[in-house]
Tab-separated table of C-alpha atoms in Angstrom:
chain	number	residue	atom	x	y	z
Y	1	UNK	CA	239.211	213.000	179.378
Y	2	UNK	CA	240.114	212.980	175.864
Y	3	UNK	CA	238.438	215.695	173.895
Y	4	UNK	CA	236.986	213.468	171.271
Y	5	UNK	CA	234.621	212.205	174.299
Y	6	UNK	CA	233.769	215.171	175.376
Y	7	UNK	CA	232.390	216.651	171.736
Y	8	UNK	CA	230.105	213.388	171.790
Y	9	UNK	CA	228.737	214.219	174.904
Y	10	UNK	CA	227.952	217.758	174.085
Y	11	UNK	CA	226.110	216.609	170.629
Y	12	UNK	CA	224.704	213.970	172.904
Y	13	UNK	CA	223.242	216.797	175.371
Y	14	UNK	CA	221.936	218.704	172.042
Y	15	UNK	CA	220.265	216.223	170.756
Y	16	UNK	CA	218.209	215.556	173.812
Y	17	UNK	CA	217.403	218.916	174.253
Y	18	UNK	CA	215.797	218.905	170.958
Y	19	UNK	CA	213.652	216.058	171.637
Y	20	UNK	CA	212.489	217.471	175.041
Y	21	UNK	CA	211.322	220.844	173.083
Y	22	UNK	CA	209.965	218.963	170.274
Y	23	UNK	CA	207.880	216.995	172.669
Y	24	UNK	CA	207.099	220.234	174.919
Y	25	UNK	CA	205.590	221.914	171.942
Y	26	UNK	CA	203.375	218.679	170.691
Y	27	UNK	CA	202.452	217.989	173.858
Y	28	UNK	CA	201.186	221.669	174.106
Y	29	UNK	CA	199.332	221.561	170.870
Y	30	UNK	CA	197.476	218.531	171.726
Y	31	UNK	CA	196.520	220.226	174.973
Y	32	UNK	CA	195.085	222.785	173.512
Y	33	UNK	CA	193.291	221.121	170.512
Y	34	UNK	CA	191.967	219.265	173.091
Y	35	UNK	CA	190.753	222.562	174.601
Y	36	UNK	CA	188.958	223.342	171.860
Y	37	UNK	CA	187.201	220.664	171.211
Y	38	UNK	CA	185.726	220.844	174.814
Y	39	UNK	CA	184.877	223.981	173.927
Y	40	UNK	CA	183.514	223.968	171.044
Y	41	UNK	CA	182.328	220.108	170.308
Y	42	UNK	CA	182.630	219.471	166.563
Y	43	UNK	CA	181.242	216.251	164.761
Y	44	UNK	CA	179.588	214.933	167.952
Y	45	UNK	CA	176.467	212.976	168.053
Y	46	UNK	CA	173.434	214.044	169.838
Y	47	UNK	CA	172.152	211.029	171.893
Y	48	UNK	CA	168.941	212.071	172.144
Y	49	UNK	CA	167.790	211.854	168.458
Y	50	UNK	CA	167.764	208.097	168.914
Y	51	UNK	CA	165.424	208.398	172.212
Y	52	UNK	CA	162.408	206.119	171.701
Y	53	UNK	CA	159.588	208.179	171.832
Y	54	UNK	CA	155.919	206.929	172.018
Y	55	UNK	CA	154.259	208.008	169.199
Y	56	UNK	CA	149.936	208.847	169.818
Y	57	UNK	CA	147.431	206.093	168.644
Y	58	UNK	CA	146.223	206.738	165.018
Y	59	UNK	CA	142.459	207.130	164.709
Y	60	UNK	CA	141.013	204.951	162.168
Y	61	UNK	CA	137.955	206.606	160.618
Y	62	UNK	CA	135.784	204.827	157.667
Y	63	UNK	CA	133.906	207.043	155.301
Y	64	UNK	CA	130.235	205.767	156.770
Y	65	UNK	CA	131.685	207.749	159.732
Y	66	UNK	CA	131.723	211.080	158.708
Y	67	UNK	CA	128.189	212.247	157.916
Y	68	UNK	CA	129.156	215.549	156.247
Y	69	UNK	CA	131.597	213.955	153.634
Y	70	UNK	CA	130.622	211.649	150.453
Y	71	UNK	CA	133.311	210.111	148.579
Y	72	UNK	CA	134.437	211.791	145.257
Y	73	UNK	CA	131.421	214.692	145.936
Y	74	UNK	CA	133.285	216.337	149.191
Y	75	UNK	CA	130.841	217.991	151.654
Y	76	UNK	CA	127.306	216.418	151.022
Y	77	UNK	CA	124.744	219.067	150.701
Y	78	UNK	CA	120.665	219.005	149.861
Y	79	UNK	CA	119.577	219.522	146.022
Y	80	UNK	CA	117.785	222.646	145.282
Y	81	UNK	CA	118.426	224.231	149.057
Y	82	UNK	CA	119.385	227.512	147.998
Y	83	UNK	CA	116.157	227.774	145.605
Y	84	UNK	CA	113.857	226.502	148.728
Y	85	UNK	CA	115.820	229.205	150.933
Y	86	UNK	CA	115.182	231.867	148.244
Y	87	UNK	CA	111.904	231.013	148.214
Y	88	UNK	CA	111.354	230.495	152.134
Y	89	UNK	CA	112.453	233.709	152.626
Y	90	UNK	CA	110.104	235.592	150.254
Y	91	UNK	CA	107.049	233.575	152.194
Y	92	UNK	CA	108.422	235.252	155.572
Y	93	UNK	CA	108.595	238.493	154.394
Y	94	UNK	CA	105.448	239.579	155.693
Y	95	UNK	CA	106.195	238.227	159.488
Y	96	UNK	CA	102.514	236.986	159.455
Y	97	UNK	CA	103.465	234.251	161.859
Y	98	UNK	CA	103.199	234.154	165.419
Y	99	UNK	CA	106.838	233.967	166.538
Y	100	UNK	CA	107.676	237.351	165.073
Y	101	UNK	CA	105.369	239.435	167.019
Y	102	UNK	CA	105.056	237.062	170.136
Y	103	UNK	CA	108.391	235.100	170.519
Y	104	UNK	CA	110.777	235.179	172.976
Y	105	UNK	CA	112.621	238.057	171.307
Y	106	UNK	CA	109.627	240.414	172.271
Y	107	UNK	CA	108.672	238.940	175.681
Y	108	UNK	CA	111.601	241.304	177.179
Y	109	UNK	CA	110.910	244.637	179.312
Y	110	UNK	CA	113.483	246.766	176.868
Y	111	UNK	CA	113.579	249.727	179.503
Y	112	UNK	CA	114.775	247.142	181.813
Y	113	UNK	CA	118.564	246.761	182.978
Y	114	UNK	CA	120.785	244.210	180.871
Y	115	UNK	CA	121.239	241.579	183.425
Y	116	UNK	CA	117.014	241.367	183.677
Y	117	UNK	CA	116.601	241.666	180.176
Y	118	UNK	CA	119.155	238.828	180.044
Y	119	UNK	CA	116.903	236.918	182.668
Y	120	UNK	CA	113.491	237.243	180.940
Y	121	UNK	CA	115.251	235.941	177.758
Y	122	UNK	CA	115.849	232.872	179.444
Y	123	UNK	CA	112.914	232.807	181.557
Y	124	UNK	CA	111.043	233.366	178.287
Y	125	UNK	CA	112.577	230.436	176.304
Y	126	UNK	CA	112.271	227.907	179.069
Y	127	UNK	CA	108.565	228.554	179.422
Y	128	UNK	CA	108.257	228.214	175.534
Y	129	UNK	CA	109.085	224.299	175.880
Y	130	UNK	CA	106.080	222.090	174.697
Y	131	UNK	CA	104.127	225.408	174.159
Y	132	UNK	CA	102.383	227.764	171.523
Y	133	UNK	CA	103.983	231.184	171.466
Y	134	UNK	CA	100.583	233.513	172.449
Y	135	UNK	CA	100.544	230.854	175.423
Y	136	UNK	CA	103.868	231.904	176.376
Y	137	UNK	CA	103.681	235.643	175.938
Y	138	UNK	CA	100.541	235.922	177.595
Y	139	UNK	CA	102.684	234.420	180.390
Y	140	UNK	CA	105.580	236.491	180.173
Y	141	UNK	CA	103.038	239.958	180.624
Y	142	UNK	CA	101.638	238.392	183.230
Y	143	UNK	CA	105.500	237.699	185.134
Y	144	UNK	CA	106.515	240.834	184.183
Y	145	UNK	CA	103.769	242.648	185.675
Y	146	UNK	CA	104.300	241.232	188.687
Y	147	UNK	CA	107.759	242.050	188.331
Y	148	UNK	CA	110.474	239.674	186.669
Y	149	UNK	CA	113.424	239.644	188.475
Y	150	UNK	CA	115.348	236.936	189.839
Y	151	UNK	CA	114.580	238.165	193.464
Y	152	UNK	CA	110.843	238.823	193.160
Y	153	UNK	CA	110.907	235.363	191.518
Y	154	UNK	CA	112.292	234.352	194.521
Y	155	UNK	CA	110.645	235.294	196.934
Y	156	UNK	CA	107.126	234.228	195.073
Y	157	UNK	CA	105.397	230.960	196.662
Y	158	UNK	CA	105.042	227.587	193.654
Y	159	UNK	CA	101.721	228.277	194.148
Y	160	UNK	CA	102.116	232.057	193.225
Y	161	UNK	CA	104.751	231.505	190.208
Y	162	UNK	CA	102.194	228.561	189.205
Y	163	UNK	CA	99.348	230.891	188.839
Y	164	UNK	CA	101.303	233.604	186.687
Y	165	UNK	CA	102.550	230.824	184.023
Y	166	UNK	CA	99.568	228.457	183.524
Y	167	UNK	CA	98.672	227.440	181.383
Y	168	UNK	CA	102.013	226.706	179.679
Y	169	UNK	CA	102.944	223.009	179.155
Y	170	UNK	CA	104.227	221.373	182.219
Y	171	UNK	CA	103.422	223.929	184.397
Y	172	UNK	CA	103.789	222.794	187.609
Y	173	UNK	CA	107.255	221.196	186.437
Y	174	UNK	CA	108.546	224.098	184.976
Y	175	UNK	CA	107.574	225.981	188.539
Y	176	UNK	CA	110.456	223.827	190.310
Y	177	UNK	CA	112.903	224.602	187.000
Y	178	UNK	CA	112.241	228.578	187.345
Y	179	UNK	CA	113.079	228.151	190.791
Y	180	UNK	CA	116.117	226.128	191.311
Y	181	UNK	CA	117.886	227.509	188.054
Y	182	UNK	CA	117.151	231.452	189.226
Y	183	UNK	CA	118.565	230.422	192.637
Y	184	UNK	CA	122.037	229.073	190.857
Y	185	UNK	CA	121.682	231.856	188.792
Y	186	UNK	CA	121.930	234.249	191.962
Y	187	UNK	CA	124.506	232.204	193.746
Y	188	UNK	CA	126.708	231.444	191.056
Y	189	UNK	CA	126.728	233.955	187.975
Y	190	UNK	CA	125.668	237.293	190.430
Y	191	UNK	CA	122.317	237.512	189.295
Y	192	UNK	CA	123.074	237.174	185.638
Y	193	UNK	CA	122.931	234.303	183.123
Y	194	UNK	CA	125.888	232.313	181.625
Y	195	UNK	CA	127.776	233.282	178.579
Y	196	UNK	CA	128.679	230.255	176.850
Y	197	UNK	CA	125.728	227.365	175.840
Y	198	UNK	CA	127.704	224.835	177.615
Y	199	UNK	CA	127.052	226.411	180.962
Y	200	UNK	CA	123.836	227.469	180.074
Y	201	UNK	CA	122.631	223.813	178.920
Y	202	UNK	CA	123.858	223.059	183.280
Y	203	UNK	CA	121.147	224.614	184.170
Y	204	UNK	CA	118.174	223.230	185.176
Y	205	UNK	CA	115.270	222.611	182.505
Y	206	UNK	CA	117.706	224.437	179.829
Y	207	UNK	CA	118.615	221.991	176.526
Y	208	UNK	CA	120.516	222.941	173.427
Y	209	UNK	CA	118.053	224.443	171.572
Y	210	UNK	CA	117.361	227.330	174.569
Y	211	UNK	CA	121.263	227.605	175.056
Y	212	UNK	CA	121.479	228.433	171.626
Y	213	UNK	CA	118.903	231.077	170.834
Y	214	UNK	CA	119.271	232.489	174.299
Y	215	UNK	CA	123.345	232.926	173.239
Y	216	UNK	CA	121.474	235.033	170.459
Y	217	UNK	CA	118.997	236.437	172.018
Y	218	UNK	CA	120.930	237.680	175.124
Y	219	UNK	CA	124.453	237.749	174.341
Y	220	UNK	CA	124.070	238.336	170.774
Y	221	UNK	CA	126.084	235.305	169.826
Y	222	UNK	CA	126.003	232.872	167.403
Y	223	UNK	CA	127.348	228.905	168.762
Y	224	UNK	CA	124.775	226.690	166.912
Y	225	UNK	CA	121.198	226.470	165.187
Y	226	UNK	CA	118.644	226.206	167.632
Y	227	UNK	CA	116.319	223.539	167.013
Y	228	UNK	CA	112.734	222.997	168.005
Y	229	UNK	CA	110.011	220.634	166.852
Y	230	UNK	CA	109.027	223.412	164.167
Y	231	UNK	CA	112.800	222.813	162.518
Y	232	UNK	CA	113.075	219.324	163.360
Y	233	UNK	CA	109.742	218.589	161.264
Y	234	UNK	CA	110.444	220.721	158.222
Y	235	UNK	CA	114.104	219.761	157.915
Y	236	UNK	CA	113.262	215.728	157.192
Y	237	UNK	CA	110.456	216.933	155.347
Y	238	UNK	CA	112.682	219.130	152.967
Y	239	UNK	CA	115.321	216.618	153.232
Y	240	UNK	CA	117.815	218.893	154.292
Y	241	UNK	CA	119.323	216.299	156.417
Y	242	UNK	CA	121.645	213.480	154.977
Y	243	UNK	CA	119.739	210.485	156.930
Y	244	UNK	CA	116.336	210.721	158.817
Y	245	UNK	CA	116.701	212.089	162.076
Y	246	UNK	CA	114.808	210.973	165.247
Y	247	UNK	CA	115.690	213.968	167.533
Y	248	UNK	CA	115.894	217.414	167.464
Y	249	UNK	CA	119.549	217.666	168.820
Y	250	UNK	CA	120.291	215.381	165.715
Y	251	UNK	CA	118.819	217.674	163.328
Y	252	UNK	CA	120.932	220.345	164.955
Y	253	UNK	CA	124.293	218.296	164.095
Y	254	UNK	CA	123.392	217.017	160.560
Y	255	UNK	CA	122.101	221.088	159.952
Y	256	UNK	CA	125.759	222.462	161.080
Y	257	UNK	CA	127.690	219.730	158.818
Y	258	UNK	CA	126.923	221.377	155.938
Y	259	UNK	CA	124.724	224.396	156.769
Y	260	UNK	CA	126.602	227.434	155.916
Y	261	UNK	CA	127.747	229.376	159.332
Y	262	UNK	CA	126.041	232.880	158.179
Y	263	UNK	CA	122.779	231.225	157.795
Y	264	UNK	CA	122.897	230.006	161.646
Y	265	UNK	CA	121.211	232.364	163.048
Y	266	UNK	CA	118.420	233.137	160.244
Y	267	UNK	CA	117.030	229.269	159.372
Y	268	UNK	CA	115.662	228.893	163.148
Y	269	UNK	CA	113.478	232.355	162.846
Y	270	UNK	CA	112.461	231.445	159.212
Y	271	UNK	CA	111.680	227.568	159.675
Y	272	UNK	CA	109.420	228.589	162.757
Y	273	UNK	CA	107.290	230.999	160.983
Y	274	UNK	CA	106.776	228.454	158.004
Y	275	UNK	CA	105.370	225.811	160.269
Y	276	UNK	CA	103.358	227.533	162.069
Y	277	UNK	CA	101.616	229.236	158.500
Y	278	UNK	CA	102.491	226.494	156.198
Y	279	UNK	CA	104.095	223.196	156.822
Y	280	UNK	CA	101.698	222.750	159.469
Y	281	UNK	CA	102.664	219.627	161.784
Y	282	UNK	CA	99.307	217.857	160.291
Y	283	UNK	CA	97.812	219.121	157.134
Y	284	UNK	CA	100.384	221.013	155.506
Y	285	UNK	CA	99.190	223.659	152.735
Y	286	UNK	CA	101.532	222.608	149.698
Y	287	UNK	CA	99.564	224.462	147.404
Y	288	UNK	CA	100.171	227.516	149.272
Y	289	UNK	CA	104.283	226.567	149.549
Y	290	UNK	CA	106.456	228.151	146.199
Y	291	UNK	CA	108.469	225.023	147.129
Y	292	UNK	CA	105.856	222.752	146.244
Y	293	UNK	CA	107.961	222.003	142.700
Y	294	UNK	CA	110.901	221.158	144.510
Y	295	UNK	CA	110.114	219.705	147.867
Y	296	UNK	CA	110.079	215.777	148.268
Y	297	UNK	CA	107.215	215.878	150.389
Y	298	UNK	CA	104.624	217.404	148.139
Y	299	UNK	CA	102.859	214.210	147.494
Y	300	UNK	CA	101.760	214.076	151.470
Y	301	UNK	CA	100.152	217.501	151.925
Y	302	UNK	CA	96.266	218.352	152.841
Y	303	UNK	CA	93.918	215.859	151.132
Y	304	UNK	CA	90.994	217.229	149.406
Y	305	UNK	CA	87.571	216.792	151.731
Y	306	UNK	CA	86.127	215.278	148.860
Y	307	UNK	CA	88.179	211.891	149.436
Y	308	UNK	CA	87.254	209.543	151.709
Y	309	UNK	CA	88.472	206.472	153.737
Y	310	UNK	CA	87.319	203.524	152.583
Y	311	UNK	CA	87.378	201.997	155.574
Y	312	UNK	CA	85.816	204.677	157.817
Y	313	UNK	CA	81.574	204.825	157.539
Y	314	UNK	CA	80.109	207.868	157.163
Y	315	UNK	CA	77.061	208.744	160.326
Y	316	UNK	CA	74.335	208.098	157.720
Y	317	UNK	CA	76.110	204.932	156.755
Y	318	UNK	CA	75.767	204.072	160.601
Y	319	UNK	CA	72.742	204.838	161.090
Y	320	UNK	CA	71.439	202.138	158.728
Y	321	UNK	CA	72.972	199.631	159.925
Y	322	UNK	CA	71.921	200.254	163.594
Y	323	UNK	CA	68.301	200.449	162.048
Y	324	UNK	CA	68.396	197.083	160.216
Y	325	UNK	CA	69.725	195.530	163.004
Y	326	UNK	CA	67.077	196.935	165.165
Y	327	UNK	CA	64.456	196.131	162.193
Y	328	UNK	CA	66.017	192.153	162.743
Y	329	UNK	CA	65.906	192.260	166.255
Y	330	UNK	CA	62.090	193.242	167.283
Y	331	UNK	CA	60.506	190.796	165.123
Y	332	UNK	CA	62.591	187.830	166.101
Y	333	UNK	CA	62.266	188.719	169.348
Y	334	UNK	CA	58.152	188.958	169.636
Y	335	UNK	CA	57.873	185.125	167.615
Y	336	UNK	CA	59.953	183.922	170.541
Y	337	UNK	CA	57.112	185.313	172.977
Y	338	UNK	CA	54.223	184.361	170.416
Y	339	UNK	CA	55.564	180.606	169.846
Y	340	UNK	CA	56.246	179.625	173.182
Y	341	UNK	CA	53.916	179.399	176.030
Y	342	UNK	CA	54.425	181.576	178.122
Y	343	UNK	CA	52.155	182.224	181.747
Y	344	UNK	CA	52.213	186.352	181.906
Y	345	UNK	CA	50.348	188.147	184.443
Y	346	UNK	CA	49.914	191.184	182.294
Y	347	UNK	CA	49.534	191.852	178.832
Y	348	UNK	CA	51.967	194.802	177.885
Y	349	UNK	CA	55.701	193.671	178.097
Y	350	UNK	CA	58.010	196.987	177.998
Y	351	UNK	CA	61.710	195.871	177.140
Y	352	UNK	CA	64.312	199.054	177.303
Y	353	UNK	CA	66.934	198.419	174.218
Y	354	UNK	CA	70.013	200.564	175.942
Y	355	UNK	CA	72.715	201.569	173.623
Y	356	UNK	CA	76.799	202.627	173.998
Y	357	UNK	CA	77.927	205.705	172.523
Y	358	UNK	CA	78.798	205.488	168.887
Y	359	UNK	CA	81.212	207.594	166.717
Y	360	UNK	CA	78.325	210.628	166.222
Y	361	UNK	CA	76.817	212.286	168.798
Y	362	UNK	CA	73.528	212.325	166.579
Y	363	UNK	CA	73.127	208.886	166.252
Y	364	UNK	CA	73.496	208.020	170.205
Y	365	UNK	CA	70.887	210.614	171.399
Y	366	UNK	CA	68.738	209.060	168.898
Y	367	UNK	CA	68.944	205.736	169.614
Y	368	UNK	CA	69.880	205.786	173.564
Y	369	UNK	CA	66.999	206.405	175.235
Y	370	UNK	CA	64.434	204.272	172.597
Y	371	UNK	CA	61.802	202.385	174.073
Y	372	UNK	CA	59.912	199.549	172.252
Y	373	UNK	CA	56.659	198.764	173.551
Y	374	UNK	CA	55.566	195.423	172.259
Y	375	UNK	CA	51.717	194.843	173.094
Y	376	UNK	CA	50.922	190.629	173.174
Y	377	UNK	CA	47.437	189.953	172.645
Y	378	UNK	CA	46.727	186.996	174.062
Y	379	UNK	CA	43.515	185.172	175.237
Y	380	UNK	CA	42.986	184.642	178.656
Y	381	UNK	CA	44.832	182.016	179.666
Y	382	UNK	CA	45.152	181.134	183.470
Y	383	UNK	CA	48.410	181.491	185.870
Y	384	UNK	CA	49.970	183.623	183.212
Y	385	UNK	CA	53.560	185.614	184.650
Y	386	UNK	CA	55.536	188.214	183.679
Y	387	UNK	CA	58.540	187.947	181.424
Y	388	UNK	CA	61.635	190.580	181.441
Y	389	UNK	CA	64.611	189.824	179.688
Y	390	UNK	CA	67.469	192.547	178.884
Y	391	UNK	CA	68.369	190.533	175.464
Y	392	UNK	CA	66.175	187.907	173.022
Y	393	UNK	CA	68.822	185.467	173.813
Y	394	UNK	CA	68.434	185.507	177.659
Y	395	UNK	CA	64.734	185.545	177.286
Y	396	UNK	CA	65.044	182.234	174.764
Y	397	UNK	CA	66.905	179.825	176.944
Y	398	UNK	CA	64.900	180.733	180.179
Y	399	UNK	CA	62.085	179.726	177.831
Y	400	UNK	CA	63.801	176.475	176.486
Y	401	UNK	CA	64.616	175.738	180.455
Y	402	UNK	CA	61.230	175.597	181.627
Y	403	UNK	CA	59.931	173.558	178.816
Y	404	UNK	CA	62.598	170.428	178.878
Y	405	UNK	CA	61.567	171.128	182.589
């Protein structure tokens, strides 16, 4: 082989030995740039952030809706309520009302355990229901001489338990109530009562206002303003509710809209109090009331006894008319008898006037058992019988029948 050929094969042999490293090494660095970019993705994007996800439903809420707000004014609160407050307070300050020596937080046995005094709490608030405190405490010394606990309570007969609370309001229904709700009470919550108003408002004849002030009472918690016909009144009357409210578990919600939370627990014991002194349910004493100036029912408290209703008649006013009408009735009644002929047996005609029951007492024993005696002289006159009529009208067309006859 000439030698020229083989020098061209050699640089041949070079040069593709070149090319095989050159590709060896890029093949290599893509290999491991591909490496790392399994291992450590760069610039990838994450799928997920374009997942449809279903968003909730937006609540649409108009401002009629919220009670406690008022456009441009934030939380809506009563004028003057800190001044009535001020002044409510200083009226209660001698605890002259009932409720603070006889309410349901002195109807408890204090030397007894804490799961009884718990139980006479609530036994104490659900005989209070549609009755006067002295009613119910009277009630509660009588239960807790016989011994207040949830099993002498059961073990007691209705007619037992029925005797011990009368005369409370509903007692015969509040008899079953006592009974079922200390049974749960024993099955359920081992002989004690619940700790949170929504379990005790379960029970059986046990609403929001008892869950409440028994949550106080017996727990010494405060979850709402208890509410009773006592609050309920006073609060419309004060206007310390936004809108008139037709139930006490309203009053309750429009109270805790705006109501500061500190004064929970005080505005039940002083609102009681006042209407059982003061705001009385009918009659109120505004001129007793240092709220009088500032209250928007002033104008509606006690009238004076001077004033009278002009359409209501006094018993002397009664009694005259009954008399003139009596004062018609007799005369027209004896020319009937004298005009017409008549064909009596006897001469004396007794006719009994009987009278209903007016208004006054006084003027119906007067005038119920009055008998007229109305003496007819007449001359002899033969075949004569006797008339007796209960009414001048009766007597007049018997009289008219007989003559067309």
């Amino acid at each position: 082989m000439p030698r020229k050929n083989a020098n061209s094969i050699e640089a041949v042999g070079n040069i593709v030995k070149k090319c095989t490293k050159v590709s060896k090494e890029i093949v290599s660095e893509n290999v491991k740039e591909s490496d790392d970019l399994c291992a450590k993705p760069k610039h990838v994007l994450d799928l997920n952030q374009f997942k449809f996800e279903k968003k909730p439903p937006i609540k649409i809420e108009f401002e009629n809706d919220s009670p406690g707000k008022e456009k441009g004014k934030g939380l809506w609160e009563p004028n003057n309520w800190k001044d009535f407050l001020i002044n409510l307070r200083i009226m209660r300050s001698n605890n002259d009302a009932p409720v603070d020596t006889m309410g349901c937080h002195m109807s408890m046995d204090e030397n007894a355990p804490p799961k009884v005094i718990r139980y006479q709490s609530l036994i104490s608030l659900m005989l209070s229901s549609q009755t006067k405190d002295q009613v119910t405490f009277a009630a509660m010394e009588r239960l807790r001489a016989r011994g207040l606990t949830i099993d002498n309570v059961l073990k007691m007969s209705d007619e037992e338990l029925g005797k011990l609370i009368y005369p409370v309001g509903f007692w015969k229904t509040k008899v079953k109530y006592i009974k079922k709700t200390t049974q749960t009470l024993k099955d359920q919550y081992d002989g004690d009562i619940p700790d949170t108003a929504d379990k005790l408002c379960k029970l059986t004849g046990v609403g929001p206002k008892m869950a409440h002030i028994c949550m106080k009472v017996a727990w010494n918690k405060v979850t709402g303003i208890g509410v009773d016909t006592h609050v309920h009144r006073i609060s419309n009357r004060i206007g310390w509710v936004k809108k008139p409210t037709a139930t006490p578990e309203d009053t309750r919600k429009s109270l805790q809209t705006w109501l500061p939370f500190d004064l929970w627990s005080e505005v039940n014991h002083l609102m009681v109090g006042f209407g059982q002194t003061i705001c009385l349910p009918v009659g109120p004493m505004c001129h007793e009331c240092l709220n009088r100036d500032i209250c928007p029912s002033r104008d509606k408290g006690r009238k004076s006894p001077n004033k009278k209703s002009p359409n209501k008649k006094s018993p002397k006013v009664l009694k005259e008319v009954k008399a003139e009408k009596l004062d018609y009735v007799l005369p027209t009644l004896l020319k009937d008898f004298e005009e017409t002929p008549t064909e009596p047996n006897k001469s004396n005609i007794d006719i009994k006037i009987k009278t209903e029951n007016s208004v006054t007492e006084n003027l119906a024993s007067e005038i119920k058992d009055t008998k007229v005696d109305i003496e007819l002289s007449k001359k002899s006159v033969a075949g004569q019988n006797v008339l007796k009529r209960k009414s001048p009208r009766t007597a007049k067309q018997n009289i008219k029948s007989k003559k067309e006859a």
